[in-house]
XYZ file of C-alpha atoms in Angstrom:
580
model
C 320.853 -44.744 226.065
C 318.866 -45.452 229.664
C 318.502 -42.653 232.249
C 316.360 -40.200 233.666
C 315.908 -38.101 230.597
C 315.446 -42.104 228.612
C 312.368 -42.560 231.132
C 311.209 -39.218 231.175
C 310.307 -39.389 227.205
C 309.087 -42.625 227.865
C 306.179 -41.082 230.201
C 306.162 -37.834 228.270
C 305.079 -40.363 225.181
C 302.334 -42.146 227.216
C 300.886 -38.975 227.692
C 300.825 -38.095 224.463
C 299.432 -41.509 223.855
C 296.522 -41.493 226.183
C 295.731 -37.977 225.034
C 295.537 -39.159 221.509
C 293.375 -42.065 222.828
C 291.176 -39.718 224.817
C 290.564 -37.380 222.035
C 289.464 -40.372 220.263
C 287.242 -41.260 222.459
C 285.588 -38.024 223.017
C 285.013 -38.133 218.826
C 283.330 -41.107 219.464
C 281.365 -40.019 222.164
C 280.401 -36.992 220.477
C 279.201 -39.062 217.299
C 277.257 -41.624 219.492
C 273.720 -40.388 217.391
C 275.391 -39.583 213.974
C 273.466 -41.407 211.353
C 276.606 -44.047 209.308
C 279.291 -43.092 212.229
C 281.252 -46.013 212.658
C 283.409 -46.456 216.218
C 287.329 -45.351 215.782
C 289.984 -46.734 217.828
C 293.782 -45.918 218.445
C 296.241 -48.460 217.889
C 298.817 -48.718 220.404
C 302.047 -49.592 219.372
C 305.529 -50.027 221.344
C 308.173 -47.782 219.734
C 311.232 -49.437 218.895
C 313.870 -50.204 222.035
C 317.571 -49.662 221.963
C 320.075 -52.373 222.894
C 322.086 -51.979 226.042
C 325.927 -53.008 225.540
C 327.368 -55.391 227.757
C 324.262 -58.110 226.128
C 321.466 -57.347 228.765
C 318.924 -57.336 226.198
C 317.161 -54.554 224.912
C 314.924 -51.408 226.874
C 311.883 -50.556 225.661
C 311.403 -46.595 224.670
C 307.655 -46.021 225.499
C 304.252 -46.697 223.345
C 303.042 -44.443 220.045
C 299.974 -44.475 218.092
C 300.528 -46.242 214.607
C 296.837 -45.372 213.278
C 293.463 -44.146 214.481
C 290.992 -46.811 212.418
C 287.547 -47.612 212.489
C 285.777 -50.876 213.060
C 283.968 -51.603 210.125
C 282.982 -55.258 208.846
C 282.924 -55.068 205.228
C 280.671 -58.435 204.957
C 278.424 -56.946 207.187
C 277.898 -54.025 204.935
C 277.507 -56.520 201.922
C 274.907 -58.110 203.444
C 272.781 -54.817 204.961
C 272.970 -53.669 201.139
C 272.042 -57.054 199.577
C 269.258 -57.007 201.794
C 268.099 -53.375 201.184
C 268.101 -53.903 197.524
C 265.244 -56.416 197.701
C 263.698 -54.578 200.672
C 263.576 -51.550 198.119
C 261.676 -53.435 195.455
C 258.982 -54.330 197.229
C 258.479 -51.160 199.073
C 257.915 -49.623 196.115
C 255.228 -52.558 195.031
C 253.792 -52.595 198.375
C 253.056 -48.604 197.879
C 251.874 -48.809 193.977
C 249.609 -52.168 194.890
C 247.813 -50.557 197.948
C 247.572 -47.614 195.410
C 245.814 -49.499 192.571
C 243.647 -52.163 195.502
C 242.532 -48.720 196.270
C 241.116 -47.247 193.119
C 239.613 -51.005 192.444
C 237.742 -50.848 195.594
C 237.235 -54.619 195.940
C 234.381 -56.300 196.886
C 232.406 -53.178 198.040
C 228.642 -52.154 197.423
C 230.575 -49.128 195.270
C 232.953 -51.223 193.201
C 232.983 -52.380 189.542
C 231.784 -56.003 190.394
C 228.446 -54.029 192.123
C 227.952 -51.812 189.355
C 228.159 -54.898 186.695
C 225.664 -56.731 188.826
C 223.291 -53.666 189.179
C 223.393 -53.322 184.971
C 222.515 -56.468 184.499
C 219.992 -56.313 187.032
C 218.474 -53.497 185.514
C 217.430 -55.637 182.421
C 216.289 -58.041 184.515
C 213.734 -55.806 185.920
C 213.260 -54.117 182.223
C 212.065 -57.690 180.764
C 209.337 -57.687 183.182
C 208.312 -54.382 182.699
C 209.354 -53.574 179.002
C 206.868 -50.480 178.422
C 207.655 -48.823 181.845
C 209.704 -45.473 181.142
C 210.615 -45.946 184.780
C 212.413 -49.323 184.408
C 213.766 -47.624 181.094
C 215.267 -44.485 182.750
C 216.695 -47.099 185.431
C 218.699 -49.160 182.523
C 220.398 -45.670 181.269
C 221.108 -44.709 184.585
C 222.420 -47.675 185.537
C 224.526 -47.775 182.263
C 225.895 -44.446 182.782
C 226.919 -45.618 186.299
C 228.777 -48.251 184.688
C 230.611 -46.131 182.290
C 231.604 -43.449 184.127
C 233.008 -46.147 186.527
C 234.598 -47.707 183.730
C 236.348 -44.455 182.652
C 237.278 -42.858 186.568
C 238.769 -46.276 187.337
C 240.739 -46.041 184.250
C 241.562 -42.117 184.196
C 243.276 -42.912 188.169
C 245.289 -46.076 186.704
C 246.209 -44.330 183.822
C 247.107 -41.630 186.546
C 249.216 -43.737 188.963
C 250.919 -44.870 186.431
C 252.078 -41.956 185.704
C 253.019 -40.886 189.137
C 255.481 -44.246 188.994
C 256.584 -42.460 185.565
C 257.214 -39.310 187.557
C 259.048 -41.586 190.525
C 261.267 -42.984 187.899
C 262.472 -39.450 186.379
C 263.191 -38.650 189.884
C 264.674 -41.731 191.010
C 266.758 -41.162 188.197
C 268.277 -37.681 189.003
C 268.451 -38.854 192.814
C 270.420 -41.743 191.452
C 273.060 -39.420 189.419
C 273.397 -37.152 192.328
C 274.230 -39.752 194.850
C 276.724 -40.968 191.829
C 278.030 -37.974 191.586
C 278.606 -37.412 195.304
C 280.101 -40.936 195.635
C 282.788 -39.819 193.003
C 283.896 -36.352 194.598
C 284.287 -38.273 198.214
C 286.185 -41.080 196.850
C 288.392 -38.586 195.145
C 289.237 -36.612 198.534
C 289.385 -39.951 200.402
C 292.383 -41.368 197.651
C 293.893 -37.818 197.793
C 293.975 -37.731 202.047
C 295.321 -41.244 201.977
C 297.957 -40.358 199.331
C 298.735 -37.542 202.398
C 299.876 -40.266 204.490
C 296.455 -39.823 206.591
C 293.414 -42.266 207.159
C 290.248 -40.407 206.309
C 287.861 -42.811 208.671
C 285.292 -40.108 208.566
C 284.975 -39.773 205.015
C 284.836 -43.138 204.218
C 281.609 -43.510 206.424
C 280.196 -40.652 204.309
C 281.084 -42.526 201.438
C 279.552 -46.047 202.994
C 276.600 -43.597 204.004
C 275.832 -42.844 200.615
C 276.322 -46.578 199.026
C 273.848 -48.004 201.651
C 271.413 -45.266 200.019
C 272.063 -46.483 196.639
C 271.319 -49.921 196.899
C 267.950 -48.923 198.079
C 267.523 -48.635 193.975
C 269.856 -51.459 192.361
C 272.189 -54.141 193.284
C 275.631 -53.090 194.012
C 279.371 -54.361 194.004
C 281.715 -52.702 195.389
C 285.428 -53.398 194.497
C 288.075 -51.854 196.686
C 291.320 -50.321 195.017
C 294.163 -48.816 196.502
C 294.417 -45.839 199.195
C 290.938 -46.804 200.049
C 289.716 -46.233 196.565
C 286.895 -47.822 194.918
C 284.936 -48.848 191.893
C 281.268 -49.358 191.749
C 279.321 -50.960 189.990
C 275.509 -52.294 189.103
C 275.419 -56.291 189.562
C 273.548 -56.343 186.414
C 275.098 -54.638 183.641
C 273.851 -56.689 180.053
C 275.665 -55.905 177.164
C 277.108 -52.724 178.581
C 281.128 -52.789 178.826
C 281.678 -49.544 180.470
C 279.497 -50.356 183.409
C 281.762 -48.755 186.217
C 279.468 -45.399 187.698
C 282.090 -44.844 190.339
C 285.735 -44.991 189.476
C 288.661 -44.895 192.008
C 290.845 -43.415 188.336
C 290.567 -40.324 188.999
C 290.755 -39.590 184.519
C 288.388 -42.852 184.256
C 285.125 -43.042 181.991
C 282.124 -43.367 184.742
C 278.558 -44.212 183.366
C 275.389 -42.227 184.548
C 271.446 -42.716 183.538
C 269.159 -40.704 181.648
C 265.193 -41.191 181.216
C 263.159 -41.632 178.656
C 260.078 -39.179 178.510
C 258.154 -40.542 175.479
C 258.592 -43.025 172.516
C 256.222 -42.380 169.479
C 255.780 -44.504 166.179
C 256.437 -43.535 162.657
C 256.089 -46.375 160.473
C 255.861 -50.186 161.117
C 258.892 -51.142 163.001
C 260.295 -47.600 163.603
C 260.013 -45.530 166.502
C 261.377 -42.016 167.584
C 262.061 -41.771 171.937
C 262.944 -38.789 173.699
C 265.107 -38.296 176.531
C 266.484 -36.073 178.822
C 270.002 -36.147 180.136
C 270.836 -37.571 183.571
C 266.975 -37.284 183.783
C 267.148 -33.349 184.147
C 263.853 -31.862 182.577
C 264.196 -28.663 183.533
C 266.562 -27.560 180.753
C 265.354 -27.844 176.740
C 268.999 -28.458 175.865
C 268.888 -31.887 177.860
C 266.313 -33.076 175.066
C 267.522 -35.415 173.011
C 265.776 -37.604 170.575
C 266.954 -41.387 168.938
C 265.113 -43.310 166.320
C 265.073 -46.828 166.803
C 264.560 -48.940 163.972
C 263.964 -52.908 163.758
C 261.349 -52.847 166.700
C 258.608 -54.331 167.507
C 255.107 -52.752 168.891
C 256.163 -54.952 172.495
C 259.857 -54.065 172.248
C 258.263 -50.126 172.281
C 256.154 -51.051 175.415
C 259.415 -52.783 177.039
C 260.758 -48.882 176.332
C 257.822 -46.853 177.904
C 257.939 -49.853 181.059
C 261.496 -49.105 181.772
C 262.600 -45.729 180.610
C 266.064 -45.429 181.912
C 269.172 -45.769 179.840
C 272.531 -46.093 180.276
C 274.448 -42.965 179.827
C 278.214 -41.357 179.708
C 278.904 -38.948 182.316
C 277.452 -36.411 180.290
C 273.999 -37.819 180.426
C 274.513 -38.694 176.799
C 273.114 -42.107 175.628
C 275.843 -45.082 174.650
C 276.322 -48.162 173.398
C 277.444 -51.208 175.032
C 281.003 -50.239 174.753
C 280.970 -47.283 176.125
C 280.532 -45.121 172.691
C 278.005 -42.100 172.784
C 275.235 -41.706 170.252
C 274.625 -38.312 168.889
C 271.331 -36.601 169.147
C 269.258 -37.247 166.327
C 271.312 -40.778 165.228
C 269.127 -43.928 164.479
C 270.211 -47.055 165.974
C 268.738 -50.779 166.512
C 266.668 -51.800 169.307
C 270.022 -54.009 170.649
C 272.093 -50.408 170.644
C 270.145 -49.356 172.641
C 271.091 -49.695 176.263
C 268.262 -49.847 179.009
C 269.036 -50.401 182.451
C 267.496 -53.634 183.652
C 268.630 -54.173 187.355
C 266.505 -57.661 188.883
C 265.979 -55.778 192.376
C 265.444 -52.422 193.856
C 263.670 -49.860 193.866
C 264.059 -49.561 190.072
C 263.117 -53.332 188.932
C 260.005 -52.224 191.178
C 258.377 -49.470 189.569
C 259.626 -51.275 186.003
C 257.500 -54.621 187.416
C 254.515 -51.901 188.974
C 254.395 -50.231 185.850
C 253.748 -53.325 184.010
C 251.165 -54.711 186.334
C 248.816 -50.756 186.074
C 249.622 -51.591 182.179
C 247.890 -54.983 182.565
C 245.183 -54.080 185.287
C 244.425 -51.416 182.380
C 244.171 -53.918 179.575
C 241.765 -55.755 181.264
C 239.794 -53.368 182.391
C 239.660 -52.495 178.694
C 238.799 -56.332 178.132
C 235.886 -56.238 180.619
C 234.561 -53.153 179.041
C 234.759 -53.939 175.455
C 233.561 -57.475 176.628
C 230.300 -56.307 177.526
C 229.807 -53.574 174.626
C 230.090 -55.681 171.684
C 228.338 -58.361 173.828
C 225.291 -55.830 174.771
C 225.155 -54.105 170.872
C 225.650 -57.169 169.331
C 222.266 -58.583 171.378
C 220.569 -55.267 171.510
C 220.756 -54.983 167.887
C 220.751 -58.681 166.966
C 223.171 -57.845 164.547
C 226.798 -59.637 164.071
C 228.238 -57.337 161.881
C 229.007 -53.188 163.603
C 227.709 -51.778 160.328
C 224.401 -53.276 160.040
C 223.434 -51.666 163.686
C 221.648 -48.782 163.370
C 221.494 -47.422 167.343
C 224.405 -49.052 168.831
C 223.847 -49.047 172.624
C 227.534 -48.681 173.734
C 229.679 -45.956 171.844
C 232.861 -44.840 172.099
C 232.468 -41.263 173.541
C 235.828 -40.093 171.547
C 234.193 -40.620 168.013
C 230.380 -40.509 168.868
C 229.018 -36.777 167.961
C 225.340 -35.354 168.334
C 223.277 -32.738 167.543
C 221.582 -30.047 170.074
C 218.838 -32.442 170.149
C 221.139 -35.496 171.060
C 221.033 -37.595 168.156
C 223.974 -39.185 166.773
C 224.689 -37.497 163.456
C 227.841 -40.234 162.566
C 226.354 -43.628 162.882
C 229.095 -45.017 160.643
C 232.005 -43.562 162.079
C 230.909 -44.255 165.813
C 230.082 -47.880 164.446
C 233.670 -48.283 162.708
C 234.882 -46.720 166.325
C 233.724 -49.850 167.845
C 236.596 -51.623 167.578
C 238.876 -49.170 169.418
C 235.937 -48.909 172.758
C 237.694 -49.337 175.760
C 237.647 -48.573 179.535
C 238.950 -45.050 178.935
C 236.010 -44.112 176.165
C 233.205 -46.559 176.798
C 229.754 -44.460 177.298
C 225.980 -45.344 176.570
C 224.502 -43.711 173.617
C 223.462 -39.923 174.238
C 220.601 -40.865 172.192
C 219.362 -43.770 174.209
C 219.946 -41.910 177.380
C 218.084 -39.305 176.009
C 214.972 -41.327 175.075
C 215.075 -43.852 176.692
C 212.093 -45.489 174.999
C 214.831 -46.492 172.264
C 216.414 -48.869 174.146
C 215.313 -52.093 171.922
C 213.710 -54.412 175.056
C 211.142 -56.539 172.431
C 211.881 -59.379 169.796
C 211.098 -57.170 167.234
C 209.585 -54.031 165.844
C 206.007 -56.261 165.914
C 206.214 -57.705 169.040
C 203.943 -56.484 171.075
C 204.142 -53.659 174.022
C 204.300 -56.351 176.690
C 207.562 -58.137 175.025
C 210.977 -57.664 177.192
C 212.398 -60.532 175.394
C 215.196 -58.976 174.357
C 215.816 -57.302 177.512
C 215.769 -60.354 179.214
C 218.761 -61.739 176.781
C 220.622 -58.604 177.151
C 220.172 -59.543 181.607
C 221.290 -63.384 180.443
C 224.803 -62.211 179.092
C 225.464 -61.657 183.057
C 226.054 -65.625 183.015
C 227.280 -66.359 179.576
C 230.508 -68.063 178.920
C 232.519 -65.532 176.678
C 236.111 -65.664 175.504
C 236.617 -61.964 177.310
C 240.446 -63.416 177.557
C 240.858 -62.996 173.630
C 240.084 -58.981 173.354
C 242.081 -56.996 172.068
C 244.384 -60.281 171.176
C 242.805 -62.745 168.562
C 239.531 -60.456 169.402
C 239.003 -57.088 167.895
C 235.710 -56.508 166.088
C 232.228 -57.193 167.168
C 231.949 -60.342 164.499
C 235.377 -62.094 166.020
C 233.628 -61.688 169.515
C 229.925 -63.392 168.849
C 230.497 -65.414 165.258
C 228.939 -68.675 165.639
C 227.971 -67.706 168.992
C 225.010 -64.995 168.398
C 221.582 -67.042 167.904
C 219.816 -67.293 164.750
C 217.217 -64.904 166.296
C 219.855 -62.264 168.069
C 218.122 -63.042 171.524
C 221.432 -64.081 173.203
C 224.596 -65.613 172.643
C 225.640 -69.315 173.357
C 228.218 -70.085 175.676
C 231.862 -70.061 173.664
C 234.305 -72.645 174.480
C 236.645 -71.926 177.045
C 234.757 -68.903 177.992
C 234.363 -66.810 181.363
C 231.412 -65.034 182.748
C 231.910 -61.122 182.958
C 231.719 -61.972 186.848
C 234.334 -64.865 186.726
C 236.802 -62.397 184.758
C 236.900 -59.430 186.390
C 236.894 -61.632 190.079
C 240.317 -62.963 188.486
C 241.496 -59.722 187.926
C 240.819 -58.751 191.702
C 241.998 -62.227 193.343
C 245.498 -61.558 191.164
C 245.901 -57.999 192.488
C 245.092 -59.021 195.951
C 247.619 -62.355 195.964
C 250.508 -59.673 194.188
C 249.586 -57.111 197.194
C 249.897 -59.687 199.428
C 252.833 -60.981 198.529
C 254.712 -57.845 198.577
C 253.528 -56.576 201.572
C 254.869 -59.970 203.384
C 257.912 -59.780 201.729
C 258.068 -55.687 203.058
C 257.891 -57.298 206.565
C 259.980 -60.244 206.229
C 262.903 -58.336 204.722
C 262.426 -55.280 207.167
C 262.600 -58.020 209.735
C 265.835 -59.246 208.241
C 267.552 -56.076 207.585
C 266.661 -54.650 210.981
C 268.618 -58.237 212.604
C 271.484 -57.595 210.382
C 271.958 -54.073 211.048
C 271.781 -54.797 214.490
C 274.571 -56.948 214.209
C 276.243 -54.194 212.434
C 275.595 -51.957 215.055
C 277.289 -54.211 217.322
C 280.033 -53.893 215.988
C 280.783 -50.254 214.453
C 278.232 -48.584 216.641
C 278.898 -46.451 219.833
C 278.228 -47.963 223.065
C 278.400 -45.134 225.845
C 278.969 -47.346 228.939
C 282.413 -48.923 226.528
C 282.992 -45.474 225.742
C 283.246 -44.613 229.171
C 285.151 -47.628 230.487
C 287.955 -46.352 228.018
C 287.956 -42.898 229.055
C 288.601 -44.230 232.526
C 291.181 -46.175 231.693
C 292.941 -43.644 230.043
C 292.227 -40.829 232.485
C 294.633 -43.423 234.882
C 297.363 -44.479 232.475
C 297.757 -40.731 232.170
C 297.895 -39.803 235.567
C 300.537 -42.730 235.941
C 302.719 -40.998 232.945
C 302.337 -37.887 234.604
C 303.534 -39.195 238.140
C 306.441 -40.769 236.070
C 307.137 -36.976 235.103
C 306.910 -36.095 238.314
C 309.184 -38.781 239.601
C 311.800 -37.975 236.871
C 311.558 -34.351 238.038
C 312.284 -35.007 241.558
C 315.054 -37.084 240.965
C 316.503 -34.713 238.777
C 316.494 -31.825 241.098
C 318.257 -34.297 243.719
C 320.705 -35.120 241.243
C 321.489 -31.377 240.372
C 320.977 -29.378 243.700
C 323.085 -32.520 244.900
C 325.813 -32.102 243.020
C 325.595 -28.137 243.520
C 325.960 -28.930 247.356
């Protein structure tokens, strides 16, 4: 019913409002710099009136707060995390691509392409002067230049790609913690709201921490109730049981584990290790599979991609869900790799491919121009008729104190398996260097550099330096029907590339894929910086708003509180009035 004491809750509940409102806008004040805050604000709501008899209508009873919420767009967030999923794979290709531009060091008066150049110049210079020692010593020298580039450009590939092994284990683990963190907070969030409460605060933790996951994979994100939710990947494959956070609080959630090493043990089988949830630093997280049915590039897709799907347990499953015991042998298809299209993840899987293939032809180039250079130096087609084989493969070659190689045959038969990593010149060449064969023949007189000159010629040759390794592996597939009938030089082969033409190729590919993921780094920070402005916009804290409200509700409480007032002196008219 109306009165004084009717009006006087009515102010005492605008106070109470505005104080609620005040506090709320002190929280947001306060929060104005916290990284993922998102702006609250108290929703005013009339409480409910009464109906005065005699039909005058109804009287309201004041204003209450029916929830503090926060101003979050959820499409907004979509699109910040859409967006930071592709920004993440390219970061990571921008970094590894610098990395490996780097080690190649192309064009400089230092790099590969120089050092080619300089070797071939070398026999240039020996033709003309076949008997000097000088020009000689200058050919080994030169050669060792070229090797030991051959093998440090190699040995820091081989080593960044491990470092992106390395950033994968970790990514990994970081990925399973930020899981795992996701799942206790959206626990507490479903058990506050249960309560009765809105837990705006924790659900920008939670956002917090799903903006820094789709750094490394595509995301969705499916709400459920009392502000639950499920996530998962937005590429799963075969994989069933694909949810990694689950608003059930007795659901199955996935996890990942990585894959340390894969090693063969007959044709089509294959033993890989891995470590639960990617932890390393316990033996008891070692667990081993055998995979049978496999091919030699199925095993390569393995050691490129190395992560797994897992149970929450870090143990390995199958599509379904099921886990596979330690020790159990499966088929390639049971076995479950994670193969995301963007992120951080799809980059260092596409990065470790591309130091795999700057590595394979780099072995190319270098077995290119050692079965090229023996084949002419010796004039011989066939490895096992060569009896001082200019190029060896340091890993087989062995010498005694005097530095002569004591295992022709096996060094020769080692041939075949030269590559970047082990190419070297001959110890015994570079030790007397008046072996290197620079004449036609053993009768040709001291003057002759014939053959040096042939060995300089390769420098322009037309060689299928494309097929090694592929339908190329032994000295006779490289020069058959190419070698002259005198060994001084090999004809042109059809659809052939010059040493210089090859390895420029390789360079002009790694430069256009460096490029192109640096431009895409800036385009998409570009993009994600607009959006998240936009974002900002909206759930960030502007000050001078801030303030406005405070003002405003400094004043509607000094109004309730003069209603109080009011009430109070009326009252005491009323009751001294009556006393009188």
């Amino acid at each position: 019913m109306s009165g004084l004491f009717s009006t006087f809750n009515i102010a005492k509940r605008g106070m109470s409002v505005q104080q609620k409102s005040i506090d709320v806008t002190s929280h947001n004040i306060a929060n104005a710099n916290t990284v993922g805050y998102s702006r609250q604000r108290a929703t005013i709501v009339t409480t409910t009136p009464y109906t005065v008899q005699g039909g005058v209508g109804q009287i309201g009873t004041g204003a209450e707060i029916s929830k503090i919420e926060r101003i979050r767009d959820t499409f907004l967030d979509y699109q910040v995390r859409n967006e930071t999923t592709i920004l993440g794979k390219y970061q990571i290709r921008d970094n590894f691509l610098y990395e490996v531009e780097n080690i190649l060091n192309e064009p400089s008066e230092t790099g590969l392409s120089s050092l080619i150049g300089s070797f071939f110049d070398a026999f240039q210079e020996l033709s003309k002067q076949p008997n000097s020692s000088n020009s000689r010593t200058v050919v080994a020298q030169k050669t060792l230049a070229l090797t030991n580039a051959l093998n440090s450009t190699y040995g820091q590939l081989e080593a960044l790609q491990t470092n992106a092994q390395d950033q994968m284990r970790h990514t990994v683990t970081n990925i399973n913690s930020l899981l795992d963190q996701l799942d206790r907070l959206n626990q507490e969030i479903i058990s506050v709201t249960v309560a009765g409460n809105t837990p705006n605060d924790l659900m920008d933790k939670r956002d917090l921490l799903i903006d820094e996951l789709s750094i490394n994979f595509g995301i969705v994100v499916e709400r459920e109730e009392f502000n639950g939710i499920n996530i998962k990947p937005t590429e799963s494959g075969k994989v069933k049981a694909n949810i990694l956070v689950n608003s059930s609080p007795n659901g199955d959630a996935a996890r990942f584990s990585y894959i340390s090493g894969i090693e063969k043990v007959e044709e089509g089988s294959y033993i890989i290790t891995y470590y639960k949830n990617g932890d390393m630093s316990r033996e008891s997280n070692k667990q081993t599979l055998k995979i049978t049915g496999i091919t030699e590039e199925q095993a390569q897709e393995i050691l490129n991609k190395r992560i797994i799907w897992a149970d929450k347990n870090g143990q390995a499953i199958k599509g379904d869900g099921h886990p596979i015991a330690d020790k159990a042998e499966i088929s390639f298809d049971e076995l479950m790799m994670f193969e995301p299209a963007s992120g951080s993840v799809n980059g260092l899987y596409s990065v470790q491919k591309d130091i795999q293939d700057y590595m394979d032809q780099l072995d190319k180039l270098a077995k290119a121009i050692a079965l090229a250079v023996n084949a002419v130096h010796s004039g011989k087609e066939d490895a096992s008729e060569d009896t001082l084989p200019f190029f060896v493969n340091k890993d087989t070659a062995k010498y005694d104190s005097s530095g002569k190689l004591i295992n022709t045959e096996d060094t020769l038969n080692a041939e075949v398996e030269i590559s970047a990593k082990n190419i070297t010149i001959n110890e015994e060449i570079l030790k007397d260097v008046m072996k290197i064969n620079a004449g036609k023949d053993e009768n040709s007189g001291e003057g002759d550099g014939t053959r040096a000159l042939a060995i300089a010629q390769l420098r322009y040759g037309k060689l299928k330096i494309q097929d090694i390794n592929e339908s190329i592996n032994t000295r006779e597939d490289f020069v058959k029907n190419i070698l002259k009938d005198d060994g001084l030089g090999l004809n042109n082969a059809e659809g052939g590339m010059t040493f210089d033409s090859y390895f420029k190729d390789t360079v002009d590919r790694l430069g256009v894929q460096a490029q192109e993921a640096s431009r895409m780094v800036a385009n998409q920070e570009d993009l994600l910086y607009s959006i998240e402005e936009t974002r900002a916009a909206v759930s960030g804290v502007s000050l001078d708003e801030e303030m406005a409200n405070l003002i405003q509700f400094q004043h509607a409480y000094n109004a309730n509180a003069k209603i109080i007032a009011t009430i109070d002196e009326l009252l005491e008219v009323v009751i001294n009035g009556l006393r009188r």
